[in-house]
Coordinates of N, CA and C in Angstrom, one line a residue:
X1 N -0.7 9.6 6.1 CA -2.1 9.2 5.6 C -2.4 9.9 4.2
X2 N -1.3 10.0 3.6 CA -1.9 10.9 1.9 C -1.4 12.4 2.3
X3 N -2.2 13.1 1.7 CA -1.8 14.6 1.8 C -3.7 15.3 2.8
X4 N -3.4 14.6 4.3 CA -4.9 14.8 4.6 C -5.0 16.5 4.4
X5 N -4.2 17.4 4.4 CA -4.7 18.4 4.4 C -5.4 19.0 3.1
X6 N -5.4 18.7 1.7 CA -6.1 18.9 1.0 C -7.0 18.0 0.4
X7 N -6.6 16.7 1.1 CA -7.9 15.4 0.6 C -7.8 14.4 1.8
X8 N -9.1 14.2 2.1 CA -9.3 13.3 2.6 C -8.4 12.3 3.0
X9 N -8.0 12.3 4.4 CA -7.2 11.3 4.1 C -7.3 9.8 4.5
X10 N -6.0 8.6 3.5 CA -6.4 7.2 3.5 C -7.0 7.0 2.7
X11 N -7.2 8.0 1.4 CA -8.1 7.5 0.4 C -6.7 7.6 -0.8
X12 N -7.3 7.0 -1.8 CA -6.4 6.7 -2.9 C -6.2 8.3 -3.4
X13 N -7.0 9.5 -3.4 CA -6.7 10.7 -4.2 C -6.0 11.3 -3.3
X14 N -5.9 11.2 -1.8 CA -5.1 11.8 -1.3 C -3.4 11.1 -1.5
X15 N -3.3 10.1 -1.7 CA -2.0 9.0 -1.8 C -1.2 9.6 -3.3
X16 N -2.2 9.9 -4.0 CA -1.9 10.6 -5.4 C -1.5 11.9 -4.8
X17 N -2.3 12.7 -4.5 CA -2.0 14.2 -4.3 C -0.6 14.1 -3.2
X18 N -0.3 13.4 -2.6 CA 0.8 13.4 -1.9 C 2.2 13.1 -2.6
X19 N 2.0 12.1 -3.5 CA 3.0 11.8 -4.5 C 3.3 13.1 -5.3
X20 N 2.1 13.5 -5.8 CA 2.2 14.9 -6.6 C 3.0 15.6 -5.9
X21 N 3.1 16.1 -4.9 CA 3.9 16.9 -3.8 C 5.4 16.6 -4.1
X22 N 5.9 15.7 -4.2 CA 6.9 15.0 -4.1 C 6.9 13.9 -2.9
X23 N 6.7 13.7 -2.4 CA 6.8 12.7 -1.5 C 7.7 11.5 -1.5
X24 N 8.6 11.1 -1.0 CA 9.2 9.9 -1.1 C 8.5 8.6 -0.9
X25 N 7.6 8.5 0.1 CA 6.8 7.1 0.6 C 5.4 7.8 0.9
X26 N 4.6 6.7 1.3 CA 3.4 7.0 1.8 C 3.2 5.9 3.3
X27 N 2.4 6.6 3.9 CA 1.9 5.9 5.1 C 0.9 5.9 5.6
X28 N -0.3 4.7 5.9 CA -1.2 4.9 5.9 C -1.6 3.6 6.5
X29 N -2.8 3.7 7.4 CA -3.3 2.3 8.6 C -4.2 1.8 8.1
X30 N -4.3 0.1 8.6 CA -4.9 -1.2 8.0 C -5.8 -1.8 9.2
X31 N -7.0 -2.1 8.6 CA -7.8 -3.0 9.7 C -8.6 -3.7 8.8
X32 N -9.4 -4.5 9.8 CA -9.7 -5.9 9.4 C -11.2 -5.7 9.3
X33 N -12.3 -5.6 8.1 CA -13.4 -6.1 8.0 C -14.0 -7.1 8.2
X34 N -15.4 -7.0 8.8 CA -16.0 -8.4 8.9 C -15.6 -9.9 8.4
X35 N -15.5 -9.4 7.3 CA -15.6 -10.8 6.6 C -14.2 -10.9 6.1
X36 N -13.0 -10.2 7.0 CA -11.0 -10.6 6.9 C -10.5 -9.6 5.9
X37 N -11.3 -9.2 5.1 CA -10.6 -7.9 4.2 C -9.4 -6.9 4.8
X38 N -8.4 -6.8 4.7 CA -7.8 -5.7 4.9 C -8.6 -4.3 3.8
X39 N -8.5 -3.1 5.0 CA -9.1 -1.8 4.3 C -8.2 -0.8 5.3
X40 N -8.1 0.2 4.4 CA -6.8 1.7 4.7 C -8.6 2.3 5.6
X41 N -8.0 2.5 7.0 CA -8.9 3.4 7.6 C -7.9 3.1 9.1
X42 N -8.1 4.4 9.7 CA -6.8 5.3 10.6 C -8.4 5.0 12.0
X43 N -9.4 5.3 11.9 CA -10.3 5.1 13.4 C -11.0 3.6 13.2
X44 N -11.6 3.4 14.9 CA -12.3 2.1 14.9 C -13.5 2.3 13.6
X45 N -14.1 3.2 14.0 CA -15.4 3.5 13.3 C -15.6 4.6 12.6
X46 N -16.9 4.4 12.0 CA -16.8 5.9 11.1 C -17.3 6.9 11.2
X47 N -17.3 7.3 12.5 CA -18.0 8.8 13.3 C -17.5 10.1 12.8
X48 N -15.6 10.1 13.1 CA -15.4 11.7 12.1 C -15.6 11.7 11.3
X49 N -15.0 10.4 10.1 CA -14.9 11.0 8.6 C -16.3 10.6 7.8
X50 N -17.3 9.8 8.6 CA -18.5 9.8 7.8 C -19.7 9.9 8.6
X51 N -19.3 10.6 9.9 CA -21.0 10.5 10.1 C -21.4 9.4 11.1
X52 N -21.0 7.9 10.9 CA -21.7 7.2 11.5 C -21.0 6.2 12.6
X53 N -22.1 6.0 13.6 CA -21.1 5.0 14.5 C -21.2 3.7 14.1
X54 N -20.6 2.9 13.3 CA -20.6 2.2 12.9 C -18.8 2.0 13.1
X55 N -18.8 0.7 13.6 CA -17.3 -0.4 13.8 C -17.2 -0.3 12.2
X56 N -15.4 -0.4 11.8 CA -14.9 -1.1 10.9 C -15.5 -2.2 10.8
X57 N -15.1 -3.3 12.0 CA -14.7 -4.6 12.1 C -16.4 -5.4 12.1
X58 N -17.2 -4.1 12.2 CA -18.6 -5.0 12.3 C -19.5 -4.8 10.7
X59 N -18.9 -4.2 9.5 CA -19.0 -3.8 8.1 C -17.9 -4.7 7.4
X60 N -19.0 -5.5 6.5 CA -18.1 -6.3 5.3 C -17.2 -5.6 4.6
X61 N -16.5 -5.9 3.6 CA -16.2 -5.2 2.8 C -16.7 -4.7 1.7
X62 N -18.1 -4.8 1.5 CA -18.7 -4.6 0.4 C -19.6 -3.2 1.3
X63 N -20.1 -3.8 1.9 CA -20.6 -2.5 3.2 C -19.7 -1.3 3.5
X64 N -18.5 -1.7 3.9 CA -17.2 -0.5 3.7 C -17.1 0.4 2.1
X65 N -17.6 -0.4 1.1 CA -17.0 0.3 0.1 C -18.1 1.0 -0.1
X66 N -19.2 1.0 0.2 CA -20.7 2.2 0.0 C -19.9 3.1 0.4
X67 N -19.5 3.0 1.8 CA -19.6 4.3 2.8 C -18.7 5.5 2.0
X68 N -19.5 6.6 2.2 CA -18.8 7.7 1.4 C -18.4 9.1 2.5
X69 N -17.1 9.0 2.6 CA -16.2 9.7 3.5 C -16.7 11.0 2.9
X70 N -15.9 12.5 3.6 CA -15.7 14.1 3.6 C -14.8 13.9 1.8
X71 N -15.8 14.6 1.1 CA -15.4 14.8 -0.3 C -15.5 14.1 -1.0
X72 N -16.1 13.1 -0.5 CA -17.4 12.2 -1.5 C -16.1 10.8 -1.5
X73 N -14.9 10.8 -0.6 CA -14.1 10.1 -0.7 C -14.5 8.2 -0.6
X74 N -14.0 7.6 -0.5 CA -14.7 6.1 -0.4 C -12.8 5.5 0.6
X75 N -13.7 4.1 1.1 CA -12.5 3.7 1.7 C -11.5 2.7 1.0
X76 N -10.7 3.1 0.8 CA -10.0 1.6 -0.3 C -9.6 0.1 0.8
X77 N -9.4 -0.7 -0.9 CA -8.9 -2.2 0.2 C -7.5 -1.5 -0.1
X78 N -6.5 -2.3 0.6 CA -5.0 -2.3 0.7 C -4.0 -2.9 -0.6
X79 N -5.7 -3.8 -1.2 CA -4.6 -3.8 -2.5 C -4.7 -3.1 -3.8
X80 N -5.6 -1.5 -3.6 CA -5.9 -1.3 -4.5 C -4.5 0.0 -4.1
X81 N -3.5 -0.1 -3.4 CA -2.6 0.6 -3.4 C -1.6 0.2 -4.5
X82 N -1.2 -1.6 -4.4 CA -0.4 -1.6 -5.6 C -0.2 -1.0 -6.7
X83 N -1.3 -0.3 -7.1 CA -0.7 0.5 -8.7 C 0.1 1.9 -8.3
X84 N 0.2 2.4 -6.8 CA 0.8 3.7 -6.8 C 2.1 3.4 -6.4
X85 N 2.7 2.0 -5.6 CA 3.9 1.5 -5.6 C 5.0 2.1 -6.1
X86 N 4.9 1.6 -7.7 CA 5.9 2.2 -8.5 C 6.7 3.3 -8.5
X87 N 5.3 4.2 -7.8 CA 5.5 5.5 -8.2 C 6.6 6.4 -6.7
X88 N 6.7 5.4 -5.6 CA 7.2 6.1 -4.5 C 8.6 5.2 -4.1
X89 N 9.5 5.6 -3.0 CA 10.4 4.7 -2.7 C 9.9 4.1 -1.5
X90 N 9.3 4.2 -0.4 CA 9.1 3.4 0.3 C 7.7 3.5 0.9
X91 N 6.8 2.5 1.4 CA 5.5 2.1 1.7 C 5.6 1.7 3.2
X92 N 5.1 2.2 4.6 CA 4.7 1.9 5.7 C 3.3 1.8 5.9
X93 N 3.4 0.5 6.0 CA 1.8 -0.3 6.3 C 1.9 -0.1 8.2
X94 N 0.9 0.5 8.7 CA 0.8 0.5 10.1 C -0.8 0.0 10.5
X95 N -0.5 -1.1 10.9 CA -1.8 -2.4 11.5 C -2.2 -1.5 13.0
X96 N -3.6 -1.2 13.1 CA -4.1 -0.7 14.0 C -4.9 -1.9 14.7
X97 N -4.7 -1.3 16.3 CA -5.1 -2.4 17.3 C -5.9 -1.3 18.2
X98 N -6.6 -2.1 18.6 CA -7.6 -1.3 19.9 C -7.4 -1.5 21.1
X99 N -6.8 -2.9 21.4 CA -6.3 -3.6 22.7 C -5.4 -3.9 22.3
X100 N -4.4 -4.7 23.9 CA -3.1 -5.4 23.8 C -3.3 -6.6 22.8
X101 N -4.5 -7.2 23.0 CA -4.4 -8.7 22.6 C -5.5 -8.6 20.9
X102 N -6.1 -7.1 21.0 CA -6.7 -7.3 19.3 C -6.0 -7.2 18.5
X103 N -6.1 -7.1 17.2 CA -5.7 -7.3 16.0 C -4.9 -8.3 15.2
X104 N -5.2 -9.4 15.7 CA -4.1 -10.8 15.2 C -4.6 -11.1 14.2
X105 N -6.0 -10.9 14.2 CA -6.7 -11.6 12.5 C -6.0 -10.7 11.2
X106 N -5.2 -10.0 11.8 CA -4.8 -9.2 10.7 C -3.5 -10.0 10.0
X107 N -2.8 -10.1 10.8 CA -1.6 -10.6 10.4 C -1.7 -12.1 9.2
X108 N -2.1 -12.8 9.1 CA -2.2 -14.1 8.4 C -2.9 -13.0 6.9
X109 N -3.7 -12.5 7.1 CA -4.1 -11.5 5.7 C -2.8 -10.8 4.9
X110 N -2.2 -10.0 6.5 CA -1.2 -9.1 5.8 C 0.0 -9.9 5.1
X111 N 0.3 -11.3 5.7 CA 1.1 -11.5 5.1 C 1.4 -12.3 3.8
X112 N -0.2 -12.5 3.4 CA -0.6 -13.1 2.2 C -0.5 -12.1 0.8
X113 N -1.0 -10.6 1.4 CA -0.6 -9.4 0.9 C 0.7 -9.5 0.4
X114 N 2.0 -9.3 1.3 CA 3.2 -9.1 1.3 C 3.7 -10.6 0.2
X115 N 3.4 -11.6 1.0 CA 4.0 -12.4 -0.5 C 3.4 -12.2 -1.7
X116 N 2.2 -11.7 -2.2 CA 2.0 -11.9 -3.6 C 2.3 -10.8 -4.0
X117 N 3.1 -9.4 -3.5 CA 3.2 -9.0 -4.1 C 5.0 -7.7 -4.3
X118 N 5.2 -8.8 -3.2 CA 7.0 -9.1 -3.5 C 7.4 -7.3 -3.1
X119 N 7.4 -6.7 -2.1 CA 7.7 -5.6 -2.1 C 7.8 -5.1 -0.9
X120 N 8.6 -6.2 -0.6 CA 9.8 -6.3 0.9 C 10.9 -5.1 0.4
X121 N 11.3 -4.9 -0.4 CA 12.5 -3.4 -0.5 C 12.4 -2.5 -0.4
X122 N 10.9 -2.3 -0.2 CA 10.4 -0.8 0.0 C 9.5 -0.6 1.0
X123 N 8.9 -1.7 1.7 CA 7.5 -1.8 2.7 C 8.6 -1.9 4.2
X124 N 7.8 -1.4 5.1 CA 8.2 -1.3 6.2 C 6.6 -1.8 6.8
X125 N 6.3 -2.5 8.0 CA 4.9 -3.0 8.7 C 5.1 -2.0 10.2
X126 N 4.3 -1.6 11.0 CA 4.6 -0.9 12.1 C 3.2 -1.3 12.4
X127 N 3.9 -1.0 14.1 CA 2.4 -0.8 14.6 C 3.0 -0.8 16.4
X128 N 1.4 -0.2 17.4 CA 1.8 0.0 18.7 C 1.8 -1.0 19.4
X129 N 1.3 -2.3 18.8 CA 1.0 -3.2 19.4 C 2.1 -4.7 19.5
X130 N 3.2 -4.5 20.1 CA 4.2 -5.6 19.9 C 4.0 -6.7 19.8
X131 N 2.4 -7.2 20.3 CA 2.1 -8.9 19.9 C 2.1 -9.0 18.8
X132 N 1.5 -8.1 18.0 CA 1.1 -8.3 16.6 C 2.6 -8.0 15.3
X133 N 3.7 -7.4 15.9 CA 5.1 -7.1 15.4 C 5.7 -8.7 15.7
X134 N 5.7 -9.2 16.6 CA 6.4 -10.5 17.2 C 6.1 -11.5 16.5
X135 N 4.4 -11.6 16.6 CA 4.3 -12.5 15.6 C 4.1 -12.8 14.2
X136 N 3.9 -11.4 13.8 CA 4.4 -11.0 12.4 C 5.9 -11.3 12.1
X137 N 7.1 -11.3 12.8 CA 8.4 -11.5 12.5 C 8.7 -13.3 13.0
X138 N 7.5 -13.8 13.5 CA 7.8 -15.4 13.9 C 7.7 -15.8 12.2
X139 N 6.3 -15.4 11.9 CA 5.9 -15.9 10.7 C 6.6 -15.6 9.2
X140 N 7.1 -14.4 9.7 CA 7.5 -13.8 8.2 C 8.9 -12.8 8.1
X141 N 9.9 -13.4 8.8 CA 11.0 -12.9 9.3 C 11.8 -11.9 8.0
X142 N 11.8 -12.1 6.8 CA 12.0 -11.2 6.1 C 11.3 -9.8 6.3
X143 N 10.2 -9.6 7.0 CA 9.7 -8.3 6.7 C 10.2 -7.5 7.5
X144 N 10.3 -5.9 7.2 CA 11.1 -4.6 7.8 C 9.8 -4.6 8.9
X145 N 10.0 -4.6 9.9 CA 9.3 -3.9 11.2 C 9.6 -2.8 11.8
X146 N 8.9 -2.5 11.9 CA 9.1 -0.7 12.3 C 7.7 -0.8 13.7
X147 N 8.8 -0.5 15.0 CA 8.6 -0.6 16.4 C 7.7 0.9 16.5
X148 N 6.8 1.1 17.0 CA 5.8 2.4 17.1 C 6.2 2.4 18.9
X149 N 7.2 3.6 19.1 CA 6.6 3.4 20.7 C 5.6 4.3 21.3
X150 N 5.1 3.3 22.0 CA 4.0 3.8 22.8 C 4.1 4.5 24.4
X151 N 4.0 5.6 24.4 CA 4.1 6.1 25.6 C 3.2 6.7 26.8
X152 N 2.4 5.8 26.3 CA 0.8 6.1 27.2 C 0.9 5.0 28.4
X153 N 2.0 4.9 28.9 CA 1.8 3.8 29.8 C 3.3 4.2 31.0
X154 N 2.8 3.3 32.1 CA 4.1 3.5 33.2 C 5.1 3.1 33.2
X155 N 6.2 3.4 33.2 CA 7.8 3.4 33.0 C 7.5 2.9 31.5
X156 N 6.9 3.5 30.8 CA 7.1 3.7 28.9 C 8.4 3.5 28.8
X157 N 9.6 4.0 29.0 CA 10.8 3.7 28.5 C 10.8 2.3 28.6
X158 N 11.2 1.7 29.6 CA 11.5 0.4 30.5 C 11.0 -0.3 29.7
X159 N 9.2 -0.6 29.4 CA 8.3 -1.5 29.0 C 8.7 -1.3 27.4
X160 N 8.9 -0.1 26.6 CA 9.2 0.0 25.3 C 10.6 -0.8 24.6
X161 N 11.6 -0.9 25.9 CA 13.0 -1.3 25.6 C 12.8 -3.0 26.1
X162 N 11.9 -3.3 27.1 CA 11.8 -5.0 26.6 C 11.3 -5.5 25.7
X163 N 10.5 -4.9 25.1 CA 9.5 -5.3 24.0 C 10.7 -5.1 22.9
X164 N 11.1 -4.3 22.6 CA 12.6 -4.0 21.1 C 13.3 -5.0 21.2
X165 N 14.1 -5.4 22.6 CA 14.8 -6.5 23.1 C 14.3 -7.9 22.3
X166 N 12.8 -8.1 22.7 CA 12.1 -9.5 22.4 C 12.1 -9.3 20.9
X167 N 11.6 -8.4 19.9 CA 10.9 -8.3 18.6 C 12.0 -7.8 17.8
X168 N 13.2 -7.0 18.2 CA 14.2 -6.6 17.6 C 14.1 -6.5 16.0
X169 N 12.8 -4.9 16.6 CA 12.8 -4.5 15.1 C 14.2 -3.8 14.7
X170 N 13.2 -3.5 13.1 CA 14.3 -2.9 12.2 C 14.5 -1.3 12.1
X171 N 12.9 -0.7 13.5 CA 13.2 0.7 13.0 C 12.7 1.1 14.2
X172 N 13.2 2.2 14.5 CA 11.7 3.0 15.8 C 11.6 3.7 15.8
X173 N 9.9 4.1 15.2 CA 9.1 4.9 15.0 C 8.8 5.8 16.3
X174 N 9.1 7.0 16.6 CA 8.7 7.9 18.1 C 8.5 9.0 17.3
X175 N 7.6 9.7 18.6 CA 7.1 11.1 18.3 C 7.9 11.8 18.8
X176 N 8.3 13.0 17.7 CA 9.5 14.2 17.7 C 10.3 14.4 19.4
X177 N 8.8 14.6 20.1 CA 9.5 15.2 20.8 C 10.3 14.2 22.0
X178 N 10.8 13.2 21.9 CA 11.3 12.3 22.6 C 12.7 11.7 21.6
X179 N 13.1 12.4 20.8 CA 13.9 12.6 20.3 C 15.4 12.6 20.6
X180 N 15.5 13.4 21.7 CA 16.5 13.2 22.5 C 16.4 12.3 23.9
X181 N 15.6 11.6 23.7 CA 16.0 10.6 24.8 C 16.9 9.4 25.0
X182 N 17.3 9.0 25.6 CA 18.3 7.8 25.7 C 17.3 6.6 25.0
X183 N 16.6 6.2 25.0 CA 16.0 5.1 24.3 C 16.1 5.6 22.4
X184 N 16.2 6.5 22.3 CA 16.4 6.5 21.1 C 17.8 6.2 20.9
X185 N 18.5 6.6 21.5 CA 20.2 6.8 21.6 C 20.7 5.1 21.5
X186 N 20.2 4.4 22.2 CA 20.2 3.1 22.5 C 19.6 2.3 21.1
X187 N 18.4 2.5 20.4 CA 18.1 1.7 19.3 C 19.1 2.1 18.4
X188 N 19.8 3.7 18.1 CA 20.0 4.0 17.1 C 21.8 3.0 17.5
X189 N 22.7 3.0 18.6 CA 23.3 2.0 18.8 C 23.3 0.6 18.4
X190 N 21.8 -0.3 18.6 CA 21.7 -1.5 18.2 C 21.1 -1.4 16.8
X191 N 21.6 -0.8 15.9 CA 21.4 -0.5 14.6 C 20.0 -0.2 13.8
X192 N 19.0 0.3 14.6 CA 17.9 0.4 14.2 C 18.4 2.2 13.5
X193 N 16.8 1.9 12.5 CA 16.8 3.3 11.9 C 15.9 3.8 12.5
X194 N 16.0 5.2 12.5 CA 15.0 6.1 13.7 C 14.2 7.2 12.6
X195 N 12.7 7.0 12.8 CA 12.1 7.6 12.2 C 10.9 8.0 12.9
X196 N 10.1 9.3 12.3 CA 9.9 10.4 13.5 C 8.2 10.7 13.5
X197 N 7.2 11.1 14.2 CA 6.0 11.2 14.1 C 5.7 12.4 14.3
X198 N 4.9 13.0 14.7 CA 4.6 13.6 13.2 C 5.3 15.0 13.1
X199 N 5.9 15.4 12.3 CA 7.2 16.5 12.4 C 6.4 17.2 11.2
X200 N 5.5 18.3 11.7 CA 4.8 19.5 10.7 C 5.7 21.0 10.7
X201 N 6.2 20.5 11.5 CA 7.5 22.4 12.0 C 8.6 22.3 11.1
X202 N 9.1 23.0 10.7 CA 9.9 23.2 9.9 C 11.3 23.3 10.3
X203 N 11.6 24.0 11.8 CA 12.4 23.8 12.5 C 13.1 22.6 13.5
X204 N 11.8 21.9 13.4 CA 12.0 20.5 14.2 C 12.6 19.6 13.0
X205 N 12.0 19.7 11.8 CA 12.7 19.3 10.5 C 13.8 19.1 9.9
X206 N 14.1 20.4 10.5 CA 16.0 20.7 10.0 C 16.7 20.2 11.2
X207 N 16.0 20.0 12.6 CA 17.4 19.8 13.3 C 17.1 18.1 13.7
X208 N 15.8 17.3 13.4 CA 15.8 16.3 13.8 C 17.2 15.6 12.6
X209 N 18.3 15.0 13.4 CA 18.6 14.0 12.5 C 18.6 12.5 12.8
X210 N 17.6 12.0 11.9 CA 17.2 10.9 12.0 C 17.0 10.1 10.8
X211 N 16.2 9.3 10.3 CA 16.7 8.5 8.6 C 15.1 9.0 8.2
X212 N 13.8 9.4 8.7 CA 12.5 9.5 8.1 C 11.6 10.4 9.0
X213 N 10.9 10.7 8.3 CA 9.7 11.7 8.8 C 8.7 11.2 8.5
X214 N 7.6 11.1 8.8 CA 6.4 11.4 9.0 C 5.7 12.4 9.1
X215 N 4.7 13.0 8.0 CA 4.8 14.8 8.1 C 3.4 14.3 7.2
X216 N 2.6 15.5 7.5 CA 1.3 15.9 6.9 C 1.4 17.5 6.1
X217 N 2.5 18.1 6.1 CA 2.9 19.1 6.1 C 4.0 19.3 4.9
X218 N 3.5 18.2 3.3 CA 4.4 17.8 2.9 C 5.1 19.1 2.1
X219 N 4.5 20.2 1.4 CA 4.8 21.1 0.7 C 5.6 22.2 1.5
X220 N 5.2 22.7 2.7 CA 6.4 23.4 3.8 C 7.4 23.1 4.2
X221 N 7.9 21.6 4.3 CA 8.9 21.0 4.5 C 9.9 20.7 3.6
X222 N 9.5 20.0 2.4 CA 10.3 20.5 1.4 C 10.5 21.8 0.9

């Protein structure tokens, strides 16, 4: 999400100050405004970072862009990321869902995004929600998918490895500490690349070997 430890994060100054760090990619979550906008914001609503209980999805996007986040920060749309592009090698868009069956209005937006602006070589799409990966890869089979697994659920392995089966992403996203499990062992077999949440330790750093991190912690780790 940027460099949330010294800016705000999900806002465009933190995406900079992260780059500044060195950073190879950035990663940061997308949801759907009233009126179909994609906008970078990681909660439903805007209780931590600003105060109020107010839904994303019930704020236009013109209503989104008043709101003034911790450090006077504001929320961006998704395409006001294009100009920092250049500046990184790889971009993970992660589509946030509340339910099994919300977030579909997203997809037909996102992938209007992705074709106008041609940057399939470096974007990777993720998310916990496999309906919204599946039919993102019906519609738009060139794009990198990157599988989030989710392990808040019963026999999580089991239900995580039919879902990969059906959607046969390109990557799987897990948290460190499941790292050594056979489900990882098994994607990195069916050629997926294994990439890691959130790895702030420095020790977990050097001995995960896997192709990516995900880290908030960018200046201790390098």
């Amino acid at each position: 999400r940027g460099s949330p430890t010294y800016i705000t994060e999900n806002t465009l100054a933190s995406f900079e100050k992260a780059i500044n760090q060195g950073v190879d990619g950035l990663e940061f979550d997308v949801r759907l405004s009233r009126d179909k906008q994609l906008v970078i914001f990681h909660d439903s609503n805007l209780k931590r970072l600003a105060g109020k209980n107010k839904k994303i999805t019930h704020l236009t996007c013109d209503e989104i862009k008043e709101v003034s986040l911790e450090q006077n920060q504001t929320i961006p749309l998704l395409d006001e990321i294009i100009p920092l592009i250049p500046k990184i090698k790889a971009l993970n868009i992660e589509i946030k869902s509340d339910w099994f069956f919300g977030g579909q209005g997203m997809v037909n937006p996102l992938i209007k995004f992705l074709n106008k602006h041609d940057i399939d070589d470096k974007c990777i799409v993720s998310s916990f929600n496999p309906l919204i990966l599946w039919r993102l890869k019906l519609q738009r089979s060139q794009t990198i998918i990157g599988y989030l697994y989710y392990r808040n659920r019963l026999f999580h392995s089991w239900s995580n490895l039919i879902w990969m089966c059906r959607i046969r992403p390109d990557n799987l996203h897990i948290h460190y500490s499941l790292l050594d499990s056979w489900i990882v062992a098994w994607a990195r077999n069916k050629g997926m690349k294994i990439n890691s949440y959130t790895i702030n330790d420095k020790k977990v750093f050097n001995d995960a070997k896997i192709n990516g991190v995900f880290t908030d912690n960018i200046e201790y780790l390098k």
